[in-house]
Short mmCIF file of C-alpha atoms and ligand atoms in Angstrom, two decimals:
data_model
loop_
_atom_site.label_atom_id
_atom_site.label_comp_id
_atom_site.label_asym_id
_atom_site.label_seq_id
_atom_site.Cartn_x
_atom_site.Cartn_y
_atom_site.Cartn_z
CA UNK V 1 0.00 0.00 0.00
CA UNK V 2 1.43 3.45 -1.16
CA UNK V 3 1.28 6.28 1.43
CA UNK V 4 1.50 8.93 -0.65
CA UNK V 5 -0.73 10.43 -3.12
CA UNK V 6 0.81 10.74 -7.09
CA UNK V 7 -1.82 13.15 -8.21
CA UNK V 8 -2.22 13.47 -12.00
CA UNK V 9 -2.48 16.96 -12.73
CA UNK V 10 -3.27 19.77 -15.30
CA UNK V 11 -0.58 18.84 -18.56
CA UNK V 12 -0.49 22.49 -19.49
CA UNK V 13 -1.58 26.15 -18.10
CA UNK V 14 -1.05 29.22 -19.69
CA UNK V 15 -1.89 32.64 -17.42
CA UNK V 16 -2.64 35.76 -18.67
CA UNK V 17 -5.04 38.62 -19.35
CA UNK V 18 -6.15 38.24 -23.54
CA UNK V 19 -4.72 34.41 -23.19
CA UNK V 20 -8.14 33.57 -24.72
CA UNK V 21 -7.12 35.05 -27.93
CA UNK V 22 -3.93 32.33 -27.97
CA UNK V 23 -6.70 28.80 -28.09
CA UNK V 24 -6.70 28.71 -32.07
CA UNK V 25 -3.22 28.22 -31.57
CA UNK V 26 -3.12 25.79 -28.45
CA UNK V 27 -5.82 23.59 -30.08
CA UNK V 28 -4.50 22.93 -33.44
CA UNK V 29 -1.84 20.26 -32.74
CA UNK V 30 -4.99 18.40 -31.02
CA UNK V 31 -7.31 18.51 -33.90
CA UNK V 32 -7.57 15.29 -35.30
CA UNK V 33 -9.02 14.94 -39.16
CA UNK V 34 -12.85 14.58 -39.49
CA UNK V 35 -13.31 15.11 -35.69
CA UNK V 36 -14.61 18.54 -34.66
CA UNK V 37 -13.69 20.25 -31.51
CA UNK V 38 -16.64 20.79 -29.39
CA UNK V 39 -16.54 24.10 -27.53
CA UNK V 40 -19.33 23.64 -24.58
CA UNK V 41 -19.56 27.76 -23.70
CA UNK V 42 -21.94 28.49 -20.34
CA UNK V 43 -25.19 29.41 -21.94
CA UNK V 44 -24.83 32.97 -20.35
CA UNK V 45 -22.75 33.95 -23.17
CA UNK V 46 -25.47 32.91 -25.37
CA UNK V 47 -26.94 36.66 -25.04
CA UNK V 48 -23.62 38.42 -25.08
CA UNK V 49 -22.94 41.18 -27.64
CA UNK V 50 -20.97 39.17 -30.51
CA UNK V 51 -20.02 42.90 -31.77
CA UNK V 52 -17.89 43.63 -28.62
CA UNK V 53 -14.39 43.42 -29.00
CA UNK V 54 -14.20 41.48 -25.27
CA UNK V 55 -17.21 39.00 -26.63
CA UNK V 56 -16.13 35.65 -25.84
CA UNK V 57 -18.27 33.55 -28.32
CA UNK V 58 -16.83 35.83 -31.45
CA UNK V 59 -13.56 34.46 -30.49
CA UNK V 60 -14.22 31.21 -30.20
CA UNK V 61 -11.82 29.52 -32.81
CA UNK V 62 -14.66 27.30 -34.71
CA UNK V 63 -12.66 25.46 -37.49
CA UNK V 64 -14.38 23.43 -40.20
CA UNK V 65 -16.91 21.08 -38.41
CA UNK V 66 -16.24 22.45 -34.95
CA UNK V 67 -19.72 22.57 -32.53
CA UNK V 68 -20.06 25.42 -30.08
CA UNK V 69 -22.98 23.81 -27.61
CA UNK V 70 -24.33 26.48 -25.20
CA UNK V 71 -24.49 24.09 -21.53
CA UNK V 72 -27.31 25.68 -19.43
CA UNK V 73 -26.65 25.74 -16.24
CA UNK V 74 -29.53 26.83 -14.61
CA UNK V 75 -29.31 23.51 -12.55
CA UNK V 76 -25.76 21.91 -11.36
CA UNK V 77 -23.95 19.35 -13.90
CA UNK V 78 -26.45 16.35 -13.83
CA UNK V 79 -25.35 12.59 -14.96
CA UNK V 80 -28.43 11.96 -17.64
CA UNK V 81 -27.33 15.91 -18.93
CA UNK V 82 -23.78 14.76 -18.94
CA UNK V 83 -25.18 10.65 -20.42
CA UNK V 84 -27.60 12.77 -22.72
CA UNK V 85 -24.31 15.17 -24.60
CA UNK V 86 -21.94 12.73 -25.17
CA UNK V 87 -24.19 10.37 -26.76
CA UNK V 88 -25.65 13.37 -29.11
CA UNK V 89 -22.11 13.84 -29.76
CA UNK V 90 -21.15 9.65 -30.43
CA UNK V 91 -24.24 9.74 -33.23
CA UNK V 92 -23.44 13.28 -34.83
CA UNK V 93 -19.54 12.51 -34.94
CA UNK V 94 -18.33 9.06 -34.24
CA UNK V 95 -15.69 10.78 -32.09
CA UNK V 96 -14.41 14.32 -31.53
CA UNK V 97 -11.21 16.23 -31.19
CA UNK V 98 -12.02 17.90 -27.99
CA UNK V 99 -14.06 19.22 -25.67
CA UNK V 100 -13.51 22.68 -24.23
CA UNK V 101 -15.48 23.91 -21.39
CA UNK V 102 -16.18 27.85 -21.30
CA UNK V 103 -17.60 29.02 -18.10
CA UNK V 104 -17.64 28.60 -14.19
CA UNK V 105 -17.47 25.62 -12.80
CA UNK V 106 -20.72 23.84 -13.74
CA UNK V 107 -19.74 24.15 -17.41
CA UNK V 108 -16.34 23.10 -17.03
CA UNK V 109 -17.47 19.91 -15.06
CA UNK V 110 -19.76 19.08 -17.96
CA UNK V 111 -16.80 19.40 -20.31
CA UNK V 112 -14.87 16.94 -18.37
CA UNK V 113 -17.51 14.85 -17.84
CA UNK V 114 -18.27 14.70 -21.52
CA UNK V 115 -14.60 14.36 -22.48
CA UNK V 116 -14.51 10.98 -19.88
CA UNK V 117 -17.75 9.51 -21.07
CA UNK V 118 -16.87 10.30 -24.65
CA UNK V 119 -14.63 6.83 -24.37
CA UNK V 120 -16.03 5.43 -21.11
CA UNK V 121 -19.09 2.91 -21.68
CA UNK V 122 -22.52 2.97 -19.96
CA UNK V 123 -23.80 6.32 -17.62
CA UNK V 124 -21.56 8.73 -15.99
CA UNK V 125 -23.55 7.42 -12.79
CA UNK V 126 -21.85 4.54 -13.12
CA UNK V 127 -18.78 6.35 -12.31
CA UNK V 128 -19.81 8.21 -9.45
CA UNK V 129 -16.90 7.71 -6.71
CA UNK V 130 -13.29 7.25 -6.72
CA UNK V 131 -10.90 5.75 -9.30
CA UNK V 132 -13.94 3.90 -11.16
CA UNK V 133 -13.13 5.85 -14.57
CA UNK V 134 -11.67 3.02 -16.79
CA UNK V 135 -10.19 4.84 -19.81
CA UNK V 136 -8.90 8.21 -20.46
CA UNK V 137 -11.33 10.72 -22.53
CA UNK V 138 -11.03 12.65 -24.83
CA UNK V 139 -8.60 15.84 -25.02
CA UNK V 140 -10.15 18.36 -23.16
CA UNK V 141 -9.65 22.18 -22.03
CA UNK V 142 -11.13 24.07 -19.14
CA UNK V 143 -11.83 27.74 -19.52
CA UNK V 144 -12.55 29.56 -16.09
CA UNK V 145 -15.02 32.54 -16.72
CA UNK V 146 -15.55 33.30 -12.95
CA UNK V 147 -13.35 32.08 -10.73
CA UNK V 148 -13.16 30.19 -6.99
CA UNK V 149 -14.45 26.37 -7.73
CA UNK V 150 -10.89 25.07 -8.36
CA UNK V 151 -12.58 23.14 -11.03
CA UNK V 152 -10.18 23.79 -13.39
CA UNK V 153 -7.31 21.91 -11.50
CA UNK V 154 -9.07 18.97 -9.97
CA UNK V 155 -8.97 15.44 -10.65
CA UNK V 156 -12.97 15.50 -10.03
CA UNK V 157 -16.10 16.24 -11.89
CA UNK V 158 -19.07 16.86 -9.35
CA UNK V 159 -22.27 15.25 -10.95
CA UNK V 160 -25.92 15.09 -9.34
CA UNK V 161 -26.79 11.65 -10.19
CA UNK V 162 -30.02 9.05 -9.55
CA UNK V 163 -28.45 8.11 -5.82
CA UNK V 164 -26.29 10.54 -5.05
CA UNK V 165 -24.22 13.82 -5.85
CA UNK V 166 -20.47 12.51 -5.96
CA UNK V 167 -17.61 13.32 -8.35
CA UNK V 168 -16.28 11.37 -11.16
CA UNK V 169 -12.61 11.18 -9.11
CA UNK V 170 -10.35 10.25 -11.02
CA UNK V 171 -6.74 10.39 -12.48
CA UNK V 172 -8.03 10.56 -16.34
CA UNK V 173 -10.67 13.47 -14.92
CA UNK V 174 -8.44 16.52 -15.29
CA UNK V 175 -8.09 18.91 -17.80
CA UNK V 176 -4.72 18.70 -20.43
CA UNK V 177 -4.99 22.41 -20.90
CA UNK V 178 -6.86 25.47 -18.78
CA UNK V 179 -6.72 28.63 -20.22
CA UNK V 180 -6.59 31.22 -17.25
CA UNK V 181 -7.92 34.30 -18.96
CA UNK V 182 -9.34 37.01 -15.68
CA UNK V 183 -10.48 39.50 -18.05
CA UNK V 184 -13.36 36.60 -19.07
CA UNK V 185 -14.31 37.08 -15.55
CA UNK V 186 -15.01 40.62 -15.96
CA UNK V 187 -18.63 41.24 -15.56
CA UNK V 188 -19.36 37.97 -13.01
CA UNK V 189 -22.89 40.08 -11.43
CA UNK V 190 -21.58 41.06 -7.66
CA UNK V 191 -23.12 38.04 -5.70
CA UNK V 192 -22.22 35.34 -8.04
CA UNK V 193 -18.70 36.23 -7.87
CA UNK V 194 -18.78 36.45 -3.90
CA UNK V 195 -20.38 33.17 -3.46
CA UNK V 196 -18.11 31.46 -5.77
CA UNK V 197 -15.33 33.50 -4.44
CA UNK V 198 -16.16 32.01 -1.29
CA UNK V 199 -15.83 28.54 -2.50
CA UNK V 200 -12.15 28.98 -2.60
CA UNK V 201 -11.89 30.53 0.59
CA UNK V 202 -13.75 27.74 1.90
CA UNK V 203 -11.23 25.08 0.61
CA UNK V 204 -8.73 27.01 1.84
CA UNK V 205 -10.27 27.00 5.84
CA UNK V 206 -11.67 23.14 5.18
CA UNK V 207 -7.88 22.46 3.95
CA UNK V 208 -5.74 24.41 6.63
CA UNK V 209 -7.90 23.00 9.04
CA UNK V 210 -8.00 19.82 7.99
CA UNK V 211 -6.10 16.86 9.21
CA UNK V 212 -4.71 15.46 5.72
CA UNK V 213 -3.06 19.02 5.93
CA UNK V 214 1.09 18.96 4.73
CA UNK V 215 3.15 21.09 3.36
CA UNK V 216 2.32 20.52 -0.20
CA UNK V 217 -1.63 21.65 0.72
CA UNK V 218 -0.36 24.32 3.27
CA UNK V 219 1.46 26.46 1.05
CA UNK V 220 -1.28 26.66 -1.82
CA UNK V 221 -4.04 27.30 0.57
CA UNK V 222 -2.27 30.10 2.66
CA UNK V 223 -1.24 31.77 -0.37
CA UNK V 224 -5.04 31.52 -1.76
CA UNK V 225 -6.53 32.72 1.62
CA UNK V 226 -3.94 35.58 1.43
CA UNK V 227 -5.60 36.38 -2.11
CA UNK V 228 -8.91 35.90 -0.73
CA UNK V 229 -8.28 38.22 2.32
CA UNK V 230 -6.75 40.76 -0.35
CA UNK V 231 -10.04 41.26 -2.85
CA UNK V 232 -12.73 40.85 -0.22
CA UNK V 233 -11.46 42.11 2.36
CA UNK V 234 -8.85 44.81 2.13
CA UNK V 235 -9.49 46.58 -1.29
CA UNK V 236 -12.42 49.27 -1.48
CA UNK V 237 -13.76 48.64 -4.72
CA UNK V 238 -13.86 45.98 -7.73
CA UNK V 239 -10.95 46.30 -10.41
CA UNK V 240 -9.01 44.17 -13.42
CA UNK V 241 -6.57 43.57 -10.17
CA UNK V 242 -8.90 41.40 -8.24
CA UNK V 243 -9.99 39.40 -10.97
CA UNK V 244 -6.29 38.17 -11.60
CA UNK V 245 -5.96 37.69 -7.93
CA UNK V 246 -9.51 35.58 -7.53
CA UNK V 247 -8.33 33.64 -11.09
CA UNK V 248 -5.03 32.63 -9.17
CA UNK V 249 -6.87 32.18 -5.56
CA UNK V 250 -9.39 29.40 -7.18
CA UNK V 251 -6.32 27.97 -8.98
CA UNK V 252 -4.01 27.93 -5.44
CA UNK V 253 -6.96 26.83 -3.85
CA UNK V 254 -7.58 23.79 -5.95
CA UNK V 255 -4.50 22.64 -5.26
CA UNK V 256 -4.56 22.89 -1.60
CA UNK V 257 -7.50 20.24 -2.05
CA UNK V 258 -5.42 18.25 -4.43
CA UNK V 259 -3.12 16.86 -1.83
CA UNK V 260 -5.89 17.08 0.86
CA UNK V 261 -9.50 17.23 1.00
CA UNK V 262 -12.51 19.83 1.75
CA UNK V 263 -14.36 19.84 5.07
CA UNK V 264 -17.78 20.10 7.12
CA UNK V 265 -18.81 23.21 4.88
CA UNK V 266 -18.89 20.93 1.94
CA UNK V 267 -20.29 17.76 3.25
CA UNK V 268 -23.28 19.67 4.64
CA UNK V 269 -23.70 21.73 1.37
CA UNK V 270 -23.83 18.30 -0.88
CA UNK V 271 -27.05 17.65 1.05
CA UNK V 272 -28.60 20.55 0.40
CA UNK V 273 -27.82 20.73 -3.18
CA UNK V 274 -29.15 16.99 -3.68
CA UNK V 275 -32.45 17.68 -2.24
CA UNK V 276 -33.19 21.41 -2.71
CA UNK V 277 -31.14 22.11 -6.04
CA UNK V 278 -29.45 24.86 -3.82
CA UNK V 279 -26.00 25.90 -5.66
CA UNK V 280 -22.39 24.96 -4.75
CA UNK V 281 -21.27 28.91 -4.09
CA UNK V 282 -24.23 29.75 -2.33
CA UNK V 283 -25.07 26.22 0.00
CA UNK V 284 -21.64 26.42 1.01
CA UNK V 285 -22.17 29.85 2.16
CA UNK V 286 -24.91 29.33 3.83
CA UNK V 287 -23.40 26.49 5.50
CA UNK V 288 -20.64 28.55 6.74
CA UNK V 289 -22.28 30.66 8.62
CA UNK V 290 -23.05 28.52 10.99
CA UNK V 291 -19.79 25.81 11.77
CA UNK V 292 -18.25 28.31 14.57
CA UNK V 293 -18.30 25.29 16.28
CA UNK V 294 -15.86 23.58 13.69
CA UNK V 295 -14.18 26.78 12.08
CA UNK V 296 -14.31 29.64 14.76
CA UNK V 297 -11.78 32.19 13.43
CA UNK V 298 -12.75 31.11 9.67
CA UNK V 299 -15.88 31.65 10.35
CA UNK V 300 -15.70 34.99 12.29
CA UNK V 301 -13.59 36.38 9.17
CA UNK V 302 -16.01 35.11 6.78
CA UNK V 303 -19.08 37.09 8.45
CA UNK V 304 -16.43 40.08 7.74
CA UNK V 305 -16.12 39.12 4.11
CA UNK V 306 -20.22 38.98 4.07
CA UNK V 307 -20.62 42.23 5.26
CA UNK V 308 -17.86 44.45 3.94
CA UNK V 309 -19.32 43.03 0.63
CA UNK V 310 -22.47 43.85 1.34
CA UNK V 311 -24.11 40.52 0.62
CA UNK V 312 -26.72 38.43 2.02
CA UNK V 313 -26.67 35.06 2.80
CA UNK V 314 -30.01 32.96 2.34
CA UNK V 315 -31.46 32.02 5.65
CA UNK V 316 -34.20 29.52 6.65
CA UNK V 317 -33.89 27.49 3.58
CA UNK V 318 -34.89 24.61 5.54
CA UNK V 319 -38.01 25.08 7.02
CA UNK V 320 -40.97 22.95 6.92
CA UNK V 321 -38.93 20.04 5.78
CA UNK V 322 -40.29 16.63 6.45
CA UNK V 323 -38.26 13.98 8.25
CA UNK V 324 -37.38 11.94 5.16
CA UNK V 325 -36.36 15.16 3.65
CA UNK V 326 -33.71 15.47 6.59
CA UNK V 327 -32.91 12.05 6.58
CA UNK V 328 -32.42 11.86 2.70
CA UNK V 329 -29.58 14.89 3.30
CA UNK V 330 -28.12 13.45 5.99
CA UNK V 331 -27.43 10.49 3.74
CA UNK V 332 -25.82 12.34 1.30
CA UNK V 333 -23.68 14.29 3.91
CA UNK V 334 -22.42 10.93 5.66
CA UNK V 335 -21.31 9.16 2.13
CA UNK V 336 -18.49 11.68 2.46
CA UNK V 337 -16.28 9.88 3.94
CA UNK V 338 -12.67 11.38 3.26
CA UNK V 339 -14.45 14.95 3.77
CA UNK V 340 -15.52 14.23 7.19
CA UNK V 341 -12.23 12.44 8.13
CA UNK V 342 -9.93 15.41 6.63
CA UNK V 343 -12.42 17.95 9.25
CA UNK V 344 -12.55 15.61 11.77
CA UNK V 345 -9.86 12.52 12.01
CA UNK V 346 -10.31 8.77 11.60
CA UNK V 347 -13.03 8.97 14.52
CA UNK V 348 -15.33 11.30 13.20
CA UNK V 349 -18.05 8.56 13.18
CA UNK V 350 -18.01 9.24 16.97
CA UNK V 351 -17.92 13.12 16.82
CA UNK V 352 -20.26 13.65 13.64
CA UNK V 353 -23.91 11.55 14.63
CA UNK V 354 -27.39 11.83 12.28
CA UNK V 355 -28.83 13.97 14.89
CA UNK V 356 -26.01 15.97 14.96
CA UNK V 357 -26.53 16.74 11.64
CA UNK V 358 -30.07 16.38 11.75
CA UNK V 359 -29.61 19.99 14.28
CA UNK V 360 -27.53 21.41 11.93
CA UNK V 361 -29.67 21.25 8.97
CA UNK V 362 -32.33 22.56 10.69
CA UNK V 363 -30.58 25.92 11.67
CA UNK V 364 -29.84 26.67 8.25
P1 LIG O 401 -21.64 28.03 -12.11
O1 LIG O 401 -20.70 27.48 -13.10
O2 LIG O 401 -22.78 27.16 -11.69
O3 LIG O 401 -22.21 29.40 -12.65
C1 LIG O 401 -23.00 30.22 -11.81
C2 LIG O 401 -23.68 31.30 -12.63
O4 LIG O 401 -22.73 32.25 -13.12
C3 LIG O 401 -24.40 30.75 -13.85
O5 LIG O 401 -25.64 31.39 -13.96
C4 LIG O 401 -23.50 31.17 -15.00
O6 LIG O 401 -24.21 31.31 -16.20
C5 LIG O 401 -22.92 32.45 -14.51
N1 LIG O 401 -21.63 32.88 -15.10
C6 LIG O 401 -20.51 32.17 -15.30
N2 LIG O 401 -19.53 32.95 -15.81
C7 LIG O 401 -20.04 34.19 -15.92
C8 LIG O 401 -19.53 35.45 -16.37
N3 LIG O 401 -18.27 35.57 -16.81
N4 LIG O 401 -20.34 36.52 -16.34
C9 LIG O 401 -21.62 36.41 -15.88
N5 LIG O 401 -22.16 35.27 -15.44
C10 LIG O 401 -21.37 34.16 -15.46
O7 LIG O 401 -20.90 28.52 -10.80
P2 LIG O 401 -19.56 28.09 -10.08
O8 LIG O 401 -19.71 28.51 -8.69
O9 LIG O 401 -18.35 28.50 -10.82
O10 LIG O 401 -19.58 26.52 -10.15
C11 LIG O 401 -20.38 25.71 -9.32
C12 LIG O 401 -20.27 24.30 -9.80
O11 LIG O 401 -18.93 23.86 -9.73
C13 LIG O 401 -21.10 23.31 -9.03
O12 LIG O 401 -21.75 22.45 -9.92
C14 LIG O 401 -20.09 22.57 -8.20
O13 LIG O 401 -20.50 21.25 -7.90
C15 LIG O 401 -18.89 22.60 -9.09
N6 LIG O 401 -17.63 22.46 -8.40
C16 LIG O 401 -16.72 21.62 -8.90
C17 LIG O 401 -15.50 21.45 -8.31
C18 LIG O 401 -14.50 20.49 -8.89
O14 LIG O 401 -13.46 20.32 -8.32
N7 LIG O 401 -14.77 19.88 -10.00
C19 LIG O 401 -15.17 22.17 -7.17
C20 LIG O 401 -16.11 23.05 -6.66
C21 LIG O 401 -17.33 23.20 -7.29
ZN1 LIG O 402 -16.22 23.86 -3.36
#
């Protein structure tokens, strides 16, 4: 049995404000004859202005048979959406080229997802947990346009499936390229980007504070939580600067989970995103602002970040839930195993009970 983790990571990364413009160039050794690239762009962008010279879509570099699919994402990344593309995609094209995912972290999941089950037989459900993935996909290339998930350096693809919402984990799941473009994050509407900002400064507390914590995941996350602290807390207003910052936070951030895992926040906001639909950014806020008991100073700083930003957090979101509606989240919460024993240690079955849970839920 090997101790240590050897992650598979990101092949290549290029950084830079109008790096966007540099993807005709980056793709073209990965064409293959025949097979299109398939550009899945969050749907958004479908109403942007194509005149603008910043529009993302009119730069897309479509080539010959090349398919630009515009991924709503009114819902988080579901396995029968995910089942439902790449089949579409088998009986236009036999195979593709590519698939690049434009957008936050919902679209680039799908594109990974996609890219895996492009090669991978049966439903994405079926892959649903860690290390099931049996052959690589097909090349693929994430494209953050807001930034905090971390999506675009980890080895997992969150999916909402028939049983459960679980990641396709897996060393084939990341990306071969990410274009890290901030100036496609530039109009993100105000709450969006702090919720998903908070994402990554939530892996950063669940990491620091986690027990899997080393060296590796120490000195991404503190450099992320330094980033964090910089654009929401210490500058007075929104400029180009922060969105560079917030690209690199989400990247630092994702790997601080890499090497060791998210927390509470996260295992509580899976439930509530299985049974009430609520979204990754937001649930884990929500969440947050009530685990003083697990993250007292992270939490204390985070009520900071809420209200220097002047944004509100959802409250009451579960009241007049049944029992089986509690019990059905708790479920989901407890399948995360290596989440609860990064927050808590190898006995968190003893600190972490249903009813435990059951009273956290119900404050939220
Ligand atoms: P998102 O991708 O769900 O997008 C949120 C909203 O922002 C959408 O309405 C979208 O259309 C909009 N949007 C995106 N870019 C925009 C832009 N430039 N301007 C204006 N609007 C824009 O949000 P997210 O928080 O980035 O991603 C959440 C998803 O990521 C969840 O499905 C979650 O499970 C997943 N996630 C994955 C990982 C991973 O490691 N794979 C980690 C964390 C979260
Ligand atoms: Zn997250």
């Amino acid at each position: 049995m090997s101790n240590f983790r050897n992650f598979k990571m990101v092949d290549y990364v290029v950084y830079g404000r109008g790096s966007f413009n540099q993807l005709d160039e980056i793709l073209t050794p990965h064409r293959k004859e025949g097979a299109p690239m398939v550009f899945l762009v969050d749907h958004h962008f479908e109403n942007e202005d194509a005149s603008a010279t910043n529009s993302i879509v009119s730069r897309i570099p479509v080539r010959a048979n090349d398919k630009v699919i515009f991924a709503d994402v009114t819902y988080e990344p579901k396995t029968k959406q995910v089942d439902h593309l790449a089949q579409n995609l088998k009986e236009e094209f036999g195979t593709v080229s590519g698939v690049i995912g434009i957008g936050g972290g919902s679209t680039m999941d799908l594109a990974k997802a996609v890219s895996l089950m492009m090669n991978n037989p049966g439903s994405s459900a079926d892959y649903q947990g860690w290390d099931l993935v049996k052959y690589p996909g097909v090349y693929k290339a994430g494209i953050p346009t807001l930034s905090g998930t971390g999506a675009e350096v980890s080895r997992t693809t969150v999916l909402t499936g028939p049983t459960k919402k679980l990641g396709m984990n897996s060393d084939f799941t990341p990306f071969n390229q990410i274009v890290l473009d901030p100036e496609l994050a530039a109009d993100v509407p105000v709450n969006q980007r702090f919720y998903t900002g908070m994402d990554c400064y939530i892996h950063c507390i669940e990491s620091l504070q986690g027990t899997y914590l080393n060296e590796f995941s120490k000195s991404y996350g503190e450099k992320a939580l330094e980033l964090c602290r910089e654009v929401f807390l210490t500058k007075e207003t929104w400029d180009n600067e922060n969105d560079d910052k917030l690209m690199m936070a989400s990247y630092a951030g994702g790997m601080s989970i890499a090497y060791s895992q998210v927390g509470v926040a996260h295992a509580v906001s899976y439930g509530l995103s299985y049974l009430l639909g609520t979204k990754h950014g937001v649930g884990n806020c929500i969440v947050m602002n009530h685990l003083e008991e697990y993250y007292p100073e992270g939490v204390a700083e985070f009520k900071q970040m809420v209200k220097k930003n002047n944004i509100e957090i959802p409250t009451g979101i579960c009241q007049g839930l049944s029992d089986e509606d509690f019990d059905k989240m708790i479920d989901v919460s407890m399948v995360m195993k290596p989440l609860w024993e990064n927050a808590l240690g190898k006995n968190w079955e003893q600190l972490i009970t249903r009813q435990k849970l059951r009273d956290l839920y119900q404050k939220l």
